[in-house]
């Protein structure tokens, strides 16, 4: 199971939000690059970056912090937040980002994903499926769309997508446990690499995901609050 330590960037700093609410933030460090180096030193083999300001602005905002991470850390990184044009995606890939996560634009215009996969390949483009009560949320989680998570996953699969980051918004930042059943259902119904995100609170949650055949998991607040030792988790699950 691939473990993805999360680094959420807002105002150039490393923060965590609760249920995606921008007024519910906690700052964990002034240097996202330093945090990236910490997780890499503890065995991380892939990092999950989110440009929170970019998610609201509709275009990348924290480019300096992203560049610094890519320059200072040797492990691959994936990035989401505000990537709503082919130009923005190309710029980030040119910076050295390994994978770009397309969220809002995937829900509003799934054909956009098809063009990106054709141009950059299925290993460089990831669909970010953020949902609440099974319905996809968009625009920095400010609005709920009319498409279900299952429908969106099956649609982007038609266009060549292989990797999905599935976030249960109601659980994100709550450390109340991931939505194992829904993540497993998405995996089985789509046959895609569905990465669980949101709600991980400890090693038992990771064990539950692992036992249910989930191929990857994003870990955020549980790392920052010391509920999970990344080194221990990497040793056990990677």
XYZ file of C-alpha atoms in Angstrom:
238
model
C 0.000 0.000 0.000
C 1.453 3.325 -1.088
C 1.562 5.920 1.691
C 1.261 9.585 0.716
C 2.170 12.095 3.450
C 0.125 15.230 2.768
C 1.537 18.738 2.604
C -1.195 21.342 2.291
C 0.109 24.793 1.387
C -1.686 28.049 2.213
C 0.004 31.418 2.189
C 3.328 29.692 1.654
C 2.999 27.748 4.903
C 2.208 24.143 5.777
C -1.313 23.915 7.224
C -4.156 21.494 7.785
C -7.835 22.327 7.399
C -10.838 20.707 9.060
C -13.410 19.409 6.540
C -11.836 21.681 3.927
C -12.959 24.842 5.724
C -10.543 27.673 5.066
C -11.363 29.370 8.365
C -10.526 26.160 10.233
C -6.792 25.995 9.654
C -3.882 25.021 11.855
C -0.354 25.974 10.870
C 2.260 23.245 11.259
C 5.269 24.969 9.741
C 6.475 27.989 7.805
C 8.448 25.871 5.326
C 6.619 23.210 3.286
C 10.006 22.180 1.855
C 11.358 21.472 5.330
C 8.282 19.367 6.037
C 8.794 17.491 2.771
C 12.392 16.742 3.751
C 11.225 15.485 7.143
C 8.759 13.025 5.638
C 11.322 11.887 3.070
C 13.837 11.262 5.855
C 11.264 9.046 7.566
C 10.828 6.843 4.508
C 8.198 8.567 2.369
C 8.386 7.380 -1.243
C 5.700 9.729 -2.627
C 4.377 13.087 -1.377
C 0.875 14.525 -1.794
C 0.859 18.317 -2.193
C -2.206 20.560 -2.252
C -2.117 24.233 -3.189
C -5.085 25.342 -1.097
C -4.942 28.935 -2.312
C -4.823 27.612 -5.867
C -7.959 25.538 -5.298
C -9.904 28.711 -4.579
C -8.145 30.919 -7.127
C -8.529 28.413 -9.963
C -4.832 28.551 -10.772
C -1.580 27.679 -8.966
C -0.652 30.243 -6.305
C 2.094 28.737 -4.145
C 4.549 28.081 -6.967
C 7.612 29.104 -4.948
C 6.855 26.565 -2.217
C 6.173 23.858 -4.800
C 9.415 24.597 -6.643
C 11.348 24.457 -3.362
C 9.924 21.040 -2.487
C 10.717 19.572 -5.904
C 14.240 21.028 -5.770
C 15.051 19.822 -2.266
C 13.402 16.391 -2.113
C 14.279 13.440 -4.321
C 11.025 11.489 -3.896
C 8.240 12.051 -6.461
C 5.397 14.425 -5.652
C 1.820 14.749 -6.843
C 0.064 18.105 -6.790
C -3.541 19.252 -6.691
C -5.243 22.610 -6.324
C -6.137 25.039 -9.092
C -4.935 22.954 -12.024
C -7.718 23.868 -14.442
C -5.816 24.482 -17.689
C -3.422 22.431 -19.794
C -0.904 25.249 -19.454
C -0.972 25.100 -15.655
C -0.542 21.322 -15.746
C 2.371 21.541 -18.178
C 4.053 24.206 -16.046
C 3.887 22.031 -12.938
C 5.135 18.945 -14.759
C 7.971 21.045 -16.170
C 8.823 22.120 -12.596
C 9.398 18.457 -11.820
C 6.028 17.483 -10.322
C 5.428 13.799 -11.127
C 1.634 13.767 -11.158
C -1.007 16.468 -11.443
C -4.351 15.973 -9.699
C -7.369 17.376 -11.513
C -10.396 17.906 -9.275
C -12.921 20.643 -10.056
C -12.240 20.639 -13.814
C -12.624 16.836 -13.903
C -16.122 17.126 -12.449
C -17.208 20.088 -14.558
C -15.575 18.989 -17.824
C -14.423 15.344 -17.803
C -13.284 15.686 -21.430
C -10.519 17.947 -20.113
C -9.037 14.878 -18.428
C -9.054 13.003 -21.726
C -7.023 15.728 -23.426
C -4.509 15.779 -20.574
C -4.091 11.985 -20.576
C -3.554 12.055 -24.339
C -0.946 14.798 -24.024
C 0.929 13.784 -20.874
C 0.111 10.086 -20.341
C -1.953 8.196 -17.744
C 0.835 8.107 -15.154
C 1.067 11.903 -14.996
C -2.628 12.751 -14.628
C -4.722 11.845 -11.576
C -8.419 12.519 -11.021
C -9.205 14.029 -7.641
C -12.678 12.894 -6.621
C -13.795 14.864 -3.569
C -17.225 13.889 -2.332
C -19.756 14.502 0.403
C -22.513 11.947 0.880
C -21.412 10.368 -2.395
C -21.774 13.583 -4.436
C -18.740 15.259 -5.991
C -17.743 18.657 -4.553
C -16.003 21.379 -6.575
C -14.417 24.846 -6.281
C -12.333 24.195 -3.193
C -15.221 22.127 -1.783
C -17.409 25.214 -1.722
C -20.133 23.647 -3.919
C -21.607 20.189 -4.530
C -22.124 19.049 -8.128
C -24.859 16.825 -9.556
C -22.551 13.877 -10.340
C -21.797 10.968 -8.018
C -18.280 9.829 -7.204
C -18.900 6.492 -8.930
C -20.145 8.189 -12.106
C -17.138 10.491 -12.253
C -14.671 7.642 -11.698
C -16.224 5.559 -14.475
C -16.280 8.551 -16.820
C -12.603 9.418 -16.368
C -11.705 5.738 -16.658
C -13.121 5.850 -20.193
C -10.616 8.612 -20.892
C -7.598 6.631 -19.739
C -7.242 7.685 -16.109
C -5.704 5.002 -13.897
C -5.302 6.800 -10.571
C -7.985 8.355 -8.346
C -7.573 10.312 -5.121
C -10.883 9.840 -3.317
C -11.516 12.251 -0.446
C -14.491 12.002 1.867
C -14.897 15.663 2.795
C -16.959 14.974 5.908
C -14.015 13.049 7.358
C -11.121 15.191 6.141
C -9.131 16.593 9.034
C -11.472 14.992 11.560
C -9.357 11.887 12.306
C -12.642 9.991 12.595
C -11.548 7.105 10.391
C -11.502 6.846 6.586
C -14.542 5.787 4.576
C -13.222 2.276 3.990
C -16.471 0.822 2.639
C -16.951 3.525 -0.003
C -13.293 3.457 -1.025
C -13.460 -0.317 -1.415
C -16.679 -0.020 -3.424
C -15.074 2.511 -5.777
C -12.070 0.244 -6.219
C -14.204 -2.801 -7.001
C -16.665 -1.017 -9.298
C -14.027 0.819 -11.313
C -10.931 -1.396 -11.219
C -8.859 1.762 -10.745
C -6.073 2.590 -8.320
C -8.246 4.402 -5.763
C -6.261 6.183 -3.070
C -8.123 6.881 0.171
C -7.929 10.391 1.611
C -9.542 11.921 4.657
C -10.097 10.771 8.232
C -7.058 8.559 8.912
C -6.491 8.652 12.669
C -3.998 5.902 13.456
C -2.335 2.648 12.514
C -5.576 0.703 12.892
C -7.135 2.757 10.094
C -4.176 1.977 7.855
C -4.492 -1.693 8.727
C -8.210 -1.641 7.858
C -7.514 -0.056 4.467
C -4.729 -2.553 3.803
C -6.922 -5.532 4.695
C -9.625 -4.257 2.333
C -7.241 -4.147 -0.621
C -6.922 -0.349 -0.870
C -3.802 0.441 -2.902
C -2.888 3.798 -1.380
C -3.709 6.294 1.354
C -3.068 9.985 1.957
C -2.117 10.706 5.568
C -2.417 14.239 6.897
C -3.361 15.399 10.380
C -2.587 12.017 11.981
C 1.076 12.538 11.033
C 1.187 16.136 12.143
C -0.473 15.349 15.472
C 1.862 12.421 16.144
C -0.853 9.759 15.955
C 1.073 7.835 13.294
C 4.799 7.273 12.994
C 5.549 7.471 9.282
C 8.679 5.358 9.643
C 6.693 2.637 11.409
C 3.852 2.806 8.877
C 6.229 2.615 5.908
C 7.937 -0.413 7.428
C 4.621 -2.195 7.990
C 2.618 -1.352 4.891
C 4.990 -0.455 2.049
